[in-house]
Structure formats: C-alpha cells, structure tokens
mmCIF file of C-alpha atoms and ligand atoms in Angstrom:
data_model
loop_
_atom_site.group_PDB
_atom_site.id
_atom_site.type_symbol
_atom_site.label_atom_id
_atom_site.label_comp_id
_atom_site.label_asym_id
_atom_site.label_seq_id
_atom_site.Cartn_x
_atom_site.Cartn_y
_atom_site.Cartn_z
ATOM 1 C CA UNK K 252 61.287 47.300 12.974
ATOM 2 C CA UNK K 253 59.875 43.796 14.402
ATOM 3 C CA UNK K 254 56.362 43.896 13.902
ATOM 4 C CA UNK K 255 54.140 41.852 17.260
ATOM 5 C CA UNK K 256 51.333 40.137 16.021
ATOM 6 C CA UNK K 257 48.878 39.759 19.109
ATOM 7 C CA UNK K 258 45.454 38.135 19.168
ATOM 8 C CA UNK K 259 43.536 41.293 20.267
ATOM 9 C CA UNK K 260 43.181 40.266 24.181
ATOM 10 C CA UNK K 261 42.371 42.939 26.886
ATOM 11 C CA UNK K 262 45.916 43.151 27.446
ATOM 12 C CA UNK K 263 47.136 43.798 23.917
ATOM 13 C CA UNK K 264 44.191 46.404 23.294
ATOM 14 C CA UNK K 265 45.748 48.013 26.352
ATOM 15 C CA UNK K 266 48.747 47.783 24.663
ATOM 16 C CA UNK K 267 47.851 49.352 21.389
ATOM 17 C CA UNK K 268 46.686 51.724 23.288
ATOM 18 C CA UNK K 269 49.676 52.745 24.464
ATOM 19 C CA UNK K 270 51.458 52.681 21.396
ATOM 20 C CA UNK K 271 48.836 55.080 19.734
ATOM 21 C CA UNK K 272 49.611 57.361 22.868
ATOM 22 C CA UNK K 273 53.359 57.456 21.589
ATOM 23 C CA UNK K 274 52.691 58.469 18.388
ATOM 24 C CA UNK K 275 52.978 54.998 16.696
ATOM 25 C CA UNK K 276 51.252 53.297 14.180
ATOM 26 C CA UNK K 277 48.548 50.033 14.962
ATOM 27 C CA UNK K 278 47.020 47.810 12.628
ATOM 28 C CA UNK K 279 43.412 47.075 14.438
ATOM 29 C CA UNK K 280 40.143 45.202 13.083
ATOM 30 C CA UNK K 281 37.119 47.106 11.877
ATOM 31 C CA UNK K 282 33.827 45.581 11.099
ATOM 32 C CA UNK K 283 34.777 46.750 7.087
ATOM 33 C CA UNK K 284 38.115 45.839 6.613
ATOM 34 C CA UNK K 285 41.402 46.215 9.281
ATOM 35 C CA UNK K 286 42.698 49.788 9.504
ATOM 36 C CA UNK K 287 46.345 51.321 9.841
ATOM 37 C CA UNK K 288 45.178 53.460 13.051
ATOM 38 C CA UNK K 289 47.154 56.203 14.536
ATOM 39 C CA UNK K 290 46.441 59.594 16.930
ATOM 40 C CA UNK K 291 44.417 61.617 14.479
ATOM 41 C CA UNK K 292 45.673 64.994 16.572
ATOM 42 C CA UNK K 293 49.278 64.127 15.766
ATOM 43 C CA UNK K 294 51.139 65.260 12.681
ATOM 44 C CA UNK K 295 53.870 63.322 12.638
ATOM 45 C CA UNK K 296 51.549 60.142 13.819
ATOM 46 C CA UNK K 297 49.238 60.908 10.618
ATOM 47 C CA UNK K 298 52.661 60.967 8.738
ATOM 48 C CA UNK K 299 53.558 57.812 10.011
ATOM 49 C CA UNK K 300 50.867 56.001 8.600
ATOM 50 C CA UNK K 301 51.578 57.449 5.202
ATOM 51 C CA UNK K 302 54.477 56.253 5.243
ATOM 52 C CA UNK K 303 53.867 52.585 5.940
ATOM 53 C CA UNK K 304 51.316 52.236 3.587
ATOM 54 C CA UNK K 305 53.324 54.383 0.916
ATOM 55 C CA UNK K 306 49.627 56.458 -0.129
ATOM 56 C CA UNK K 307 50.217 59.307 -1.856
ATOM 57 C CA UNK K 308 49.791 62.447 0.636
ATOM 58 C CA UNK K 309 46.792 64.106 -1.362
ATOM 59 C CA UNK K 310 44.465 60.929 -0.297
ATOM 60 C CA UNK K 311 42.474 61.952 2.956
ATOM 61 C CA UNK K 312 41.970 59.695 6.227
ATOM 62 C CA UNK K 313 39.034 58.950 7.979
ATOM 63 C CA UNK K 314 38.860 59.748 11.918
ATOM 64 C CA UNK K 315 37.763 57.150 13.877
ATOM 65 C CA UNK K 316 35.477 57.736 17.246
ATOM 66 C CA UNK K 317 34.034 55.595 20.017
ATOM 67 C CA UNK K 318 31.600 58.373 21.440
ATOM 68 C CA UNK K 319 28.896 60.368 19.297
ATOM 69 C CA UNK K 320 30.492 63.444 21.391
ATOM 70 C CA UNK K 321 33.650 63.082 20.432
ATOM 71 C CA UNK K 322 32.309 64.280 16.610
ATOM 72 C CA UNK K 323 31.780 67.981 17.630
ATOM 73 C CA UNK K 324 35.413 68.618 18.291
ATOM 74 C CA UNK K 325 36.487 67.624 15.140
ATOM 75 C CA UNK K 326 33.605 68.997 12.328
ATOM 76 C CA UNK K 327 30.490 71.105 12.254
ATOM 77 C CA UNK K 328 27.673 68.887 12.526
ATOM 78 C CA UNK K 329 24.379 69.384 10.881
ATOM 79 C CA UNK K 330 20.972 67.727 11.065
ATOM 80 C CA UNK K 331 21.637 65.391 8.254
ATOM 81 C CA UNK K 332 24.459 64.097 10.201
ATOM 82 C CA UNK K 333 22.906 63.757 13.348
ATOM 83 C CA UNK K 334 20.111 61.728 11.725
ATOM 84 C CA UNK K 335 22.396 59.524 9.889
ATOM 85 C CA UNK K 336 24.624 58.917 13.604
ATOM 86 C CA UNK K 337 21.087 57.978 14.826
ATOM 87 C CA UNK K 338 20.436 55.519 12.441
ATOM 88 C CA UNK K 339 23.975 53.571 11.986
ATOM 89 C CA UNK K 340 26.593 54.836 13.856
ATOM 90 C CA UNK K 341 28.170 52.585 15.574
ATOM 91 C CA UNK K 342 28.445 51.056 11.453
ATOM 92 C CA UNK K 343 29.885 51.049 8.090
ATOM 93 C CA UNK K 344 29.493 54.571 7.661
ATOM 94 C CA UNK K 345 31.655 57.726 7.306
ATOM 95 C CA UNK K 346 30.191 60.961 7.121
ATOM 96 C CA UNK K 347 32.639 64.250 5.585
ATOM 97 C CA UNK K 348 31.665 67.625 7.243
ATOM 98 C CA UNK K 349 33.583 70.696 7.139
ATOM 99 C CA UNK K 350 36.574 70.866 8.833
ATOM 100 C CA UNK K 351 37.613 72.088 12.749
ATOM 101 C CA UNK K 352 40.842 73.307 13.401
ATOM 102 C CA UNK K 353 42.080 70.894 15.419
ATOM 103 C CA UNK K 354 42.239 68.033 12.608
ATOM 104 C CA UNK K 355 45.689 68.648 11.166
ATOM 105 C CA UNK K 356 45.883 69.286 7.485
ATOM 106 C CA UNK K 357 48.030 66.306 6.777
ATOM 107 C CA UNK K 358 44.964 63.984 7.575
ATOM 108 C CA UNK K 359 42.381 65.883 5.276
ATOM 109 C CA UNK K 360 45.272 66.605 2.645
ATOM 110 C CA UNK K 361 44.853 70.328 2.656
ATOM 111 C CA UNK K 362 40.507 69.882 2.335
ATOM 112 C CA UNK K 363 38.755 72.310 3.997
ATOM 113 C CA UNK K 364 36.423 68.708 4.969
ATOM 114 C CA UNK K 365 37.192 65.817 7.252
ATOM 115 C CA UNK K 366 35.969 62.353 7.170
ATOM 116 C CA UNK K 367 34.309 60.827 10.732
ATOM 117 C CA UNK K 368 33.058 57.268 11.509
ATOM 118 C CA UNK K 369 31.922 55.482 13.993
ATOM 119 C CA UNK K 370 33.003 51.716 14.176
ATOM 120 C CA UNK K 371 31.275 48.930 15.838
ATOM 121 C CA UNK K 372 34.074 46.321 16.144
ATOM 122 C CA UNK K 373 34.278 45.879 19.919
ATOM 123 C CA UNK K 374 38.086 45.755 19.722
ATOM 124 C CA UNK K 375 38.271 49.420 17.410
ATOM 125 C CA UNK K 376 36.248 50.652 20.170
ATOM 126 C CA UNK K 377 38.004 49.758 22.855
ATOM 127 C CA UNK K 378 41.264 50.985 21.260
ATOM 128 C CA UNK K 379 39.903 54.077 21.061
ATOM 129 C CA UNK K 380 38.505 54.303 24.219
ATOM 130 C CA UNK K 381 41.609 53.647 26.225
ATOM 131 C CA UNK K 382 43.689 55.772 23.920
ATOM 132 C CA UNK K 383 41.864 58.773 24.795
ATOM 133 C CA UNK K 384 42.313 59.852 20.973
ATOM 134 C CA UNK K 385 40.260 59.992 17.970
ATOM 135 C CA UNK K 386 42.524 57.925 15.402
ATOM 136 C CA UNK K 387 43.153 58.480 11.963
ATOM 137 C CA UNK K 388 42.639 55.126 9.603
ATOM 138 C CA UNK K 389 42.875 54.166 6.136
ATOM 139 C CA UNK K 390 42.599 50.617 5.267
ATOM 140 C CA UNK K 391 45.667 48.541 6.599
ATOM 141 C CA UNK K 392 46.707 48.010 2.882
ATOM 142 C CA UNK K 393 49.916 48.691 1.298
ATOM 143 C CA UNK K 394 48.504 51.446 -1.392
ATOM 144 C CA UNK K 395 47.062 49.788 -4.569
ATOM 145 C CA UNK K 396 46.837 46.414 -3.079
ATOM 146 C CA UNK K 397 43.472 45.160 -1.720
ATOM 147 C CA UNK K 398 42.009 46.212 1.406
ATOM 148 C CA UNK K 399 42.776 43.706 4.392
ATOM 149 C CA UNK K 400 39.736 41.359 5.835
ATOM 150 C CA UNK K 401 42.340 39.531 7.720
ATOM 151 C CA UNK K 402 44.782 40.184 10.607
ATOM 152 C CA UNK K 403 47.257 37.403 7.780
ATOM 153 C CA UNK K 404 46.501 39.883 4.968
ATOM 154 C CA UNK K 405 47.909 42.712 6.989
ATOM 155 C CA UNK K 406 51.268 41.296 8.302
ATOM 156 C CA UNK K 407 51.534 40.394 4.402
ATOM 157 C CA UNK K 408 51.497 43.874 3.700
ATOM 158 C CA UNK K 409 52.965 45.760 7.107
ATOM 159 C CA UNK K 410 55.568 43.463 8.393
ATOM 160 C CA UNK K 411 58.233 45.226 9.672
ATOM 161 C CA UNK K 412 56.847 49.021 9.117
ATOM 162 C CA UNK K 413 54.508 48.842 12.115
ATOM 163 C CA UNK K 414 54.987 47.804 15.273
ATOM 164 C CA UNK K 415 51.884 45.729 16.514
ATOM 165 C CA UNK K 416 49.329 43.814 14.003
ATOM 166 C CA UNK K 417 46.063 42.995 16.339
ATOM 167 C CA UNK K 418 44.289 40.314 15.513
ATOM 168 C CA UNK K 419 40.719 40.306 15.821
ATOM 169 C CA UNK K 420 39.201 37.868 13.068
ATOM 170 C CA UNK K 421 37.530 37.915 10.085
ATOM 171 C CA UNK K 422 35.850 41.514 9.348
ATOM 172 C CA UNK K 423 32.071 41.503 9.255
ATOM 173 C CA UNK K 424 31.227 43.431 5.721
ATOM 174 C CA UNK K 425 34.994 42.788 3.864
ATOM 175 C CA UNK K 426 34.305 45.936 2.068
ATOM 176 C CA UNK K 427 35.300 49.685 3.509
ATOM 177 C CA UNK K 428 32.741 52.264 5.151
ATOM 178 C CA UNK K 429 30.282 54.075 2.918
ATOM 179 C CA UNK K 430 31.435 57.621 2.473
ATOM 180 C CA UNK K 431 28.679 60.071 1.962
ATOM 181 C CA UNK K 432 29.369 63.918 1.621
ATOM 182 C CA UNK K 433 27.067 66.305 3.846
ATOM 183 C CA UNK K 434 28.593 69.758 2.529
ATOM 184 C CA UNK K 435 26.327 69.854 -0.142
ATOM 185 C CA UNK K 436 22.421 69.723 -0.536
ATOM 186 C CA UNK K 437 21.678 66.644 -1.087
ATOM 187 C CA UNK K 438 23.607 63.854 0.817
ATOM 188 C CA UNK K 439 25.997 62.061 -1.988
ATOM 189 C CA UNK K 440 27.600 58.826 -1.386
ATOM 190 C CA UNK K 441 31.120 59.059 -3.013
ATOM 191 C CA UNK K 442 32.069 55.346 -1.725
ATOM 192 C CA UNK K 443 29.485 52.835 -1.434
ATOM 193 C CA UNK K 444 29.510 50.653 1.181
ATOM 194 C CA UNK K 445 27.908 48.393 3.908
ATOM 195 C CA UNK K 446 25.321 51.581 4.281
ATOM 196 C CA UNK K 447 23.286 51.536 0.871
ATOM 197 C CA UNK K 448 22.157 54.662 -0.589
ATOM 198 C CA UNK K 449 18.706 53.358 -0.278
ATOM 199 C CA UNK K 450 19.265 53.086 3.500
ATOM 200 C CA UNK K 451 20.839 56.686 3.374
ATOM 201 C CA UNK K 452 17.360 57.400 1.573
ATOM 202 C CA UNK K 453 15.313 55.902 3.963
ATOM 203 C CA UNK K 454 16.331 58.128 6.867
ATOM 204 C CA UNK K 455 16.925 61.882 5.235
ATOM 205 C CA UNK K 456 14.156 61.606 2.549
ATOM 206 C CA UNK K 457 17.018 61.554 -0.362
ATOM 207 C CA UNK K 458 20.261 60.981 -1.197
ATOM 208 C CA UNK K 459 22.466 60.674 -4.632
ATOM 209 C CA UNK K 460 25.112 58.522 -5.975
ATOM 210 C CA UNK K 461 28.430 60.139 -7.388
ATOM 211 C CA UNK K 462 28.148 59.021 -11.158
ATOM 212 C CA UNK K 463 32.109 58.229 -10.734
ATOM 213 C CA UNK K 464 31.249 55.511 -8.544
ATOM 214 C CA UNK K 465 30.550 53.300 -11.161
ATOM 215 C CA UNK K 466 32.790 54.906 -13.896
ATOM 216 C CA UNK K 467 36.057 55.966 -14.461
ATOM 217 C CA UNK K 468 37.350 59.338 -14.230
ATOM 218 C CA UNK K 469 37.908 61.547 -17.186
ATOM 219 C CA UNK K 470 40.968 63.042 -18.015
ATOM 220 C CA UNK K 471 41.655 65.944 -16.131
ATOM 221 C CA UNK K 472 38.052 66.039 -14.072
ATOM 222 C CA UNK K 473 38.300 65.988 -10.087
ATOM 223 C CA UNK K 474 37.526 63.575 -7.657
ATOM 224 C CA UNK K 475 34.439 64.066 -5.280
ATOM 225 C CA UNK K 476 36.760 61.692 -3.317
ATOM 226 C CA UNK K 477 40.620 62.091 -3.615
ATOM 227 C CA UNK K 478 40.514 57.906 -3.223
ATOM 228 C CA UNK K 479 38.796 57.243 -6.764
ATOM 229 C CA UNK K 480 41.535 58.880 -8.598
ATOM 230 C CA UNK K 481 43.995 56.460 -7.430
ATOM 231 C CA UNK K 482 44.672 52.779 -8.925
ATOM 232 C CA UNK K 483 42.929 50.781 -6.340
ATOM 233 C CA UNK K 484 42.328 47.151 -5.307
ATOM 234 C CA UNK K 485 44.240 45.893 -8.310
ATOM 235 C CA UNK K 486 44.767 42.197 -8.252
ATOM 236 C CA UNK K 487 48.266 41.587 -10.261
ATOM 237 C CA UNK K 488 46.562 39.482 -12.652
ATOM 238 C CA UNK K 489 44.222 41.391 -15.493
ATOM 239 C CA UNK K 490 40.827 41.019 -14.232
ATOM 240 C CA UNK K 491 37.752 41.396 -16.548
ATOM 241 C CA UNK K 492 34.430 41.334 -15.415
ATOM 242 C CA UNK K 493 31.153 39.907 -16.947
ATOM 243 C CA UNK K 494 27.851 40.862 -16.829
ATOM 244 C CA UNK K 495 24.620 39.255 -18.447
ATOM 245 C CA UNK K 496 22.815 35.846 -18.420
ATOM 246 C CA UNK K 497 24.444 33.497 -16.167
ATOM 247 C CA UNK K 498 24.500 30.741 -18.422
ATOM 248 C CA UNK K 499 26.322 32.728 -21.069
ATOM 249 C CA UNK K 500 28.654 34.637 -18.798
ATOM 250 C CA UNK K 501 30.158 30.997 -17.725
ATOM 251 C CA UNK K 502 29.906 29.898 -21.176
ATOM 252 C CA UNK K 503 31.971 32.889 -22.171
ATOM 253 C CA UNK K 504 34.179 33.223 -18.985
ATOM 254 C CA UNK K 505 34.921 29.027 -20.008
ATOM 255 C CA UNK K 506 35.994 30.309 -23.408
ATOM 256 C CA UNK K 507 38.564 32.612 -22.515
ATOM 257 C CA UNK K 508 39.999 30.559 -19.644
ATOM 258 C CA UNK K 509 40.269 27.488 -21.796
ATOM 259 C CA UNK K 510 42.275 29.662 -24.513
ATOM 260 C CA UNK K 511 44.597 31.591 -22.148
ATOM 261 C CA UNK K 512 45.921 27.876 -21.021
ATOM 262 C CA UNK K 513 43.853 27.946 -17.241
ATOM 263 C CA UNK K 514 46.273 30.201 -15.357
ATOM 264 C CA UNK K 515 43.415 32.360 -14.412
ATOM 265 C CA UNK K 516 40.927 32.239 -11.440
ATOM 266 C CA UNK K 517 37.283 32.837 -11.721
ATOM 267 C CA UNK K 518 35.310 33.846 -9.155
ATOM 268 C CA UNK K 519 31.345 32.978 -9.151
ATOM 269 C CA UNK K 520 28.336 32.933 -7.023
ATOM 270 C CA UNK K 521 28.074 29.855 -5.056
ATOM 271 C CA UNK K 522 24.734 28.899 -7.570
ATOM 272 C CA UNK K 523 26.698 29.099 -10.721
ATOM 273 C CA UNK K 524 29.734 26.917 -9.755
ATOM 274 C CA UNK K 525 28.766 23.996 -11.435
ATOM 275 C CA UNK K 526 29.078 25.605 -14.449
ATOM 276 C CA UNK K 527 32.481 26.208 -14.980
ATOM 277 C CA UNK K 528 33.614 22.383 -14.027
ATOM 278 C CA UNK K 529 36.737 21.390 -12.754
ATOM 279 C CA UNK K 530 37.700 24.669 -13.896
ATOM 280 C CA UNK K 531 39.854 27.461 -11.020
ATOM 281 C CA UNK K 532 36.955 28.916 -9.140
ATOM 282 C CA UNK K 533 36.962 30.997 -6.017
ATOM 283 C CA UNK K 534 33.832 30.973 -4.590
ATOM 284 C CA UNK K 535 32.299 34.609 -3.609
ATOM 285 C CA UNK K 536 29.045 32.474 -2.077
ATOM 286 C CA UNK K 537 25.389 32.949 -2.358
ATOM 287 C CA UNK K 538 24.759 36.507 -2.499
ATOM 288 C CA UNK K 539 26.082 40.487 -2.807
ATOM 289 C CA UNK K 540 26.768 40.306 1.214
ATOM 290 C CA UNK K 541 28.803 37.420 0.867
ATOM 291 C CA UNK K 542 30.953 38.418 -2.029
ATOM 292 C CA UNK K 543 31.880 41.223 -0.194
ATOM 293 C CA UNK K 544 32.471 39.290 2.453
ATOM 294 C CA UNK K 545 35.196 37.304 0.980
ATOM 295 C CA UNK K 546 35.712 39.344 -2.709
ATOM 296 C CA UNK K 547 39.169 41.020 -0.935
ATOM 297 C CA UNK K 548 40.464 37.900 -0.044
ATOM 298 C CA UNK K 549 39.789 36.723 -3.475
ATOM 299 C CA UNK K 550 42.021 39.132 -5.078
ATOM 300 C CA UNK K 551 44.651 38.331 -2.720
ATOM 301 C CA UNK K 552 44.510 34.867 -3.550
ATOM 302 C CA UNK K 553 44.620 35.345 -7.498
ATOM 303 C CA UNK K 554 47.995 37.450 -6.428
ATOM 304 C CA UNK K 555 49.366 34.129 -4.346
ATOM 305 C CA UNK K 556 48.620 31.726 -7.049
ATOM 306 C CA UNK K 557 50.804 34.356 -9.441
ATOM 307 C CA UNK K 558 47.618 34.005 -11.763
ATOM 308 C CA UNK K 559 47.770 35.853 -14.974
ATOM 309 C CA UNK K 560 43.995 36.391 -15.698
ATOM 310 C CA UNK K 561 40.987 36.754 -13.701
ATOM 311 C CA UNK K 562 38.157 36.289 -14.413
ATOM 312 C CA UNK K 563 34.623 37.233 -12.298
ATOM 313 C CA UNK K 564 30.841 37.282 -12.924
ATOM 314 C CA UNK K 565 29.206 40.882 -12.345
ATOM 315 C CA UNK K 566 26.723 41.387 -9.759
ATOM 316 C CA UNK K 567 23.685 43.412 -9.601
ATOM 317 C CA UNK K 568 24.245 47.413 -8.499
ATOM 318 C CA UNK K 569 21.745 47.107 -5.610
ATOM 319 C CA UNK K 570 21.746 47.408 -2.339
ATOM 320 C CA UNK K 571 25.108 46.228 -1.341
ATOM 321 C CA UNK K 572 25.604 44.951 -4.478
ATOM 322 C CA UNK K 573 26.621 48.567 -5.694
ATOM 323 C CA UNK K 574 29.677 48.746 -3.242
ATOM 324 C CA UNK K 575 31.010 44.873 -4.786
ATOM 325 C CA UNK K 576 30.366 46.612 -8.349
ATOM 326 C CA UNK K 577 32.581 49.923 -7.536
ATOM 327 C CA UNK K 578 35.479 47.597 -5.918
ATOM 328 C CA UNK K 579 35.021 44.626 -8.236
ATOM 329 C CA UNK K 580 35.223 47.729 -11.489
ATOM 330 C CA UNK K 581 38.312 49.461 -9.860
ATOM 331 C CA UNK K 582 40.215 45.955 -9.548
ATOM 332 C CA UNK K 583 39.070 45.114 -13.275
ATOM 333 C CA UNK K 584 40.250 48.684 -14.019
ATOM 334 C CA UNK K 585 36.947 49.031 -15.631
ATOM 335 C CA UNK K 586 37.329 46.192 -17.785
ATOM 336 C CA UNK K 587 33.509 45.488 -18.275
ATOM 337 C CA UNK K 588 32.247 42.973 -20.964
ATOM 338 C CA UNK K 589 28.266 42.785 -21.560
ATOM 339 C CA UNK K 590 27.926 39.463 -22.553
HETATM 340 O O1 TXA L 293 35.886 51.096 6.359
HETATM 341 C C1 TXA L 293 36.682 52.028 6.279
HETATM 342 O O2 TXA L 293 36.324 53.171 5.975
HETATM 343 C C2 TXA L 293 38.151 51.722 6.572
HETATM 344 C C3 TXA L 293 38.270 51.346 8.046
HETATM 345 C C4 TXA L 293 39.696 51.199 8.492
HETATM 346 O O3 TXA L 293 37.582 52.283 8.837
HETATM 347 N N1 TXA L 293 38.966 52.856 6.241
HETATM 348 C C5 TXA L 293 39.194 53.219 4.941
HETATM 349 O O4 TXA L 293 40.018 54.297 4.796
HETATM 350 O O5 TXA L 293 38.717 52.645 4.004
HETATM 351 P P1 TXA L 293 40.718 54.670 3.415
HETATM 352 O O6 TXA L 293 41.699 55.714 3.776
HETATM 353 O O7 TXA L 293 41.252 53.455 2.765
HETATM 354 O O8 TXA L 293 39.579 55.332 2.593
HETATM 355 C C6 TXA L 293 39.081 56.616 2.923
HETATM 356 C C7 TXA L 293 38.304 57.174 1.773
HETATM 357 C C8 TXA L 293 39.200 57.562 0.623
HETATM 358 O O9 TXA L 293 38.568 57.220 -0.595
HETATM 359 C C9 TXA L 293 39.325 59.069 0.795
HETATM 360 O O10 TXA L 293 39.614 59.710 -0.418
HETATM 361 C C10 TXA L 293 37.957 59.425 1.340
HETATM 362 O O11 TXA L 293 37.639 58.364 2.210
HETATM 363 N N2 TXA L 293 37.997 60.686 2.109
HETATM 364 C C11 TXA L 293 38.603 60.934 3.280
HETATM 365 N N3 TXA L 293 38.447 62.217 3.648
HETATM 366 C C12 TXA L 293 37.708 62.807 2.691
HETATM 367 C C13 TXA L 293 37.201 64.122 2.484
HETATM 368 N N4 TXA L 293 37.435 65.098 3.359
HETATM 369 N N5 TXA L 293 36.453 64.376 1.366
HETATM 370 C C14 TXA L 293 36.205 63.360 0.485
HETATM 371 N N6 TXA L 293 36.662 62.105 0.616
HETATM 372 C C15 TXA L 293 37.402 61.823 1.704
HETATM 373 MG MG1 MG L 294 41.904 52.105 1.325
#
C-alpha cells in the first residue's frame, strides 16, 4: 500500500474523511499525540487498525467525538461525567463508562466499558465532523514504540500499512489523554495525562490515582487498564532514570556515561544542562509541560542515534509532572535509581 502524506488542508480533511467512510485507516493529529483513527461502528475498520499497529487485540481503543451528544449513543453517562465534559472536553481527557451496544466488542476487547474523548485539535474535529462517525484511535504508534508527536514520527512507523498520514504539526501536550474510570465510586485516573488528578479533584470533590500508575504490575495481578500491562514507550536503548539532588543526579548520570564509553543520551531540564558539559544531552526544556512536550521525540531520537544507554533526570509527580513520571518509568522499564 502507498501511504499519501498530506499537510492537513480543507481538502485533505475532506479526504480523510472519505477514507474513514470506506472503512480505512487515517493517521490524524490530536492535541496529545497523532492517532491511528478509523469508523469506531465498523468491525473490520477497528480490525484494521490493529493490524497496522500490530497491538495485541486485548488492548482497548478510545472513541473519538466532535459533539458532547454524540457520547449518549455510545455509553451511559452519569453526573460525574457530565461535570468532567463541562470542565475539559474539548481536552486531554478520556472518560470509560459502561458500555452501549452499538460499540463493537473488538474496540473495548470484550469489556463490558468503553473509552470516550473529546479532542480539541481543529483538524481531529473536523475529521470527525465530516465523517459523520465517531472514530476509534489509539496512538499512531507501531505497538511498543513511542507515541507519535509528529506527522515524521508516524510515516516512520505506518508507511505503507495506511493509506493517508495528515499532517497537522507539532501536538500541543506530546503525552496521551488522561484516562479516568467513572464505573466505580470514586473517579480513578488509570493514565495520567494533560488533565491532572488535582484538576479531576477540583471539579467532582475527589478523585484517586491507580497505585499501578507509578509501579509495575505484579505477577499475575490485573490491569485497571489493559494498556499498563503491555511493554510500552520503550526506547531501544536501556534507559535508567534518576531522581534526587540535581547536582548529584548529573554528577552520577556523568559517571556512568563516561564509563559506558558516551554512546548514551541524557536528557535534562533546560536549567541543569550545563552540568553535564559537552556531554550527549537532549534537552526536555524548562519545566514538566515541556518535557512532555518533547520527552516522545526524545526517545525516538535515542532510537535514531542507535544509542545503547539512556540516561534521564526524574521529575517531580505533580501536576503534569505525574503523567512524564508514568511514561518516562514505563520507557525505563522501571529502572529507578534514588541518587
Ligand atoms: O491521547 C490519546 O488518548 C490518544 C489520542 C490518539 O487520542 N490515544 C491513545 O490511545 O493514547 P491508546 O490506544 O494508545 O491508549 C488508550 C488507553 C490504553 O491504555 C487502554 O488500555 C485504555 O486507554 N482503555 C481503553 N478502553 C478502556 C476501557 N474500557 N477500560 C480501561 N482502559 C481502557
Ligand atoms: Mg498508545
């Protein structure tokens, strides 16, 4: 299959469109990362996308809407929901409610629950619009690999599985949707996200963290989310992580770089570069935002170099910082060293 790659003009949006209508797959922007979208209604659409991003068939997709009406349809809404669709929908945040009958199985993976979200990207919303569909998307990766926050990083990984790549720019936040569960009590982020739990907090009077958010499963326990059980956002370089004074983080990070012979890449807050001198340094910029802003790319630039070690200062888990963490301990494969 040739794979288009179109800057995403009226008349390639129109386009996509189109496609989606035929039961193809698109790869669109998102203000989180790009997506791999296809019509959510459509079995062997939904199937599609599994297949061109190879994911195994028990991870669930999110549906994507334009319209806050186009939610009942697909889920039972509750307060909680409506009050969180108030607050940041269009936004970085996808809500799971139980299930309607008219989401096929082969998007939830068998769940009885269905992930919805609103995006804000003008261009995702358009391509909804004109489709006429709600559209199934996971991120526009090929599974394991890190999410796309470029149109380049997903013809790297799609070319020639999917017929049109739109390109709409840089995404916004660089990391996916916050994913918070509403079947329970008390609303529980099982992703975090662009949407902080604080925020989440701030508007329904509480709301918890899954503990495996910022730990690795045990053996044999289930996933709140089917996505944390998978490898994820693995550079193909070990990546270990430090955490603790900055001073002696680069002091320590300099150590092991110097020993392993420099093919390694460190990544460090704008503030802190000067501290590992002419040493390999991607720069993930002055704050949480911004290193989520560019922290995929990162990864995908340790992989071009063919690095064999990376190595990356920890952030704090607050606010957005928490969502940088849980991708950041994932690509490290929980490779954490207090320093
Ligand atoms: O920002 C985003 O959310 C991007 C853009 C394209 O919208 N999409 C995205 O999709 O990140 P994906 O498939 O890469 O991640 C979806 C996550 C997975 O961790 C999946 O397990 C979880 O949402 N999920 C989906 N349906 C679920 C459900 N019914 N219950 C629990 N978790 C669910
Ligand atoms: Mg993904």
């Amino acid at each position: 299959m040739r794979t288009q790659y179109l800057a995403a003009t009226q008349e390639a949006i129109a386009h996509a469109a189109k496609l989606i209508q035929d039961g193809q797959v698109v790869g669109f922007p998102t203000e989180t990362v790009y997506g791999l979208g296809a019509n959510a209604l459509s079995d062997s659409a939904v199937r599609a996308i599994f297949a061109a991003k190879e994911r195994p068939a028990d991870n669930p997709l999110i549906v994507h809407i334009a319209e806050f009406e186009e939610m009942a349809p697909l889920c039972e809404i509750n307060d909680r929901a409506r009050r969180l669709a108030d607050a940041f929908w269009p936004g970085p945040l996808t809500m799971i409610l139980p299930k309607k009958a008219i989401v096929p199985q082969v998007v939830t993976a068998g769940l009885d629950s269905v992930a919805v979200r609103m995006p804000s990207h003008p261009v995702a919303r358009a391509l909804i619009r004109q489709s006429g569909l709600p559209i199934a998307a996971p991120s526009a990766n090929r599974s394991g690999r890190p999410s796309p926050t470029l149109a380049q990083h997903v013809l790297e990984d799609m070319d020639g599985r999917i017929p049109l790549i739109l390109d709409g720019g840089a995404c916004d936040v660089g990391v996916e949707s916050t994913v918070v569960s509403l079947l329970g009590e008390v609303a529980t982020v099982l992703r975090p996200g662009g949407i902080t739990p604080e925020m989440i907090a701030a508007v329904l009077g509480q709301a918890m963290v899954a503990d495996s958010v910022m730990r690795p499963l045990k053996e044999g326990e289930a996933a709140p989310s089917p996505g944390m059980k998978h490898k994820h956002y693995a550079p193909r370089a070990h990546m270990t992580l430090y955490e603790g004074k900055r001073e002696h983080v680069a002091a320590r990070i300099c150590r092991e770089y110097d020993e392993n012979g420099g093919h390694a890449l460190i990544l460090a807050g704008t503030g802190n570069l000067p501290l590992y001198g002419s040493r390999c340094c991607y720069d993930l910029g002055p704050d949480a935002a911004s290193a989520a802003h560019r922290l995929f790319a990162a990864l995908r630039t340790a992989d071009e170099r063919q690095v064999l070690r990376v190595y990356s200062e920890a952030f704090p888990e607050e606010g957005v910082g928490l969502a940088v963490m849980n991708r950041m301990a994932r690509a490290a494969g929980f490779d954490i060293v207090r320093v």
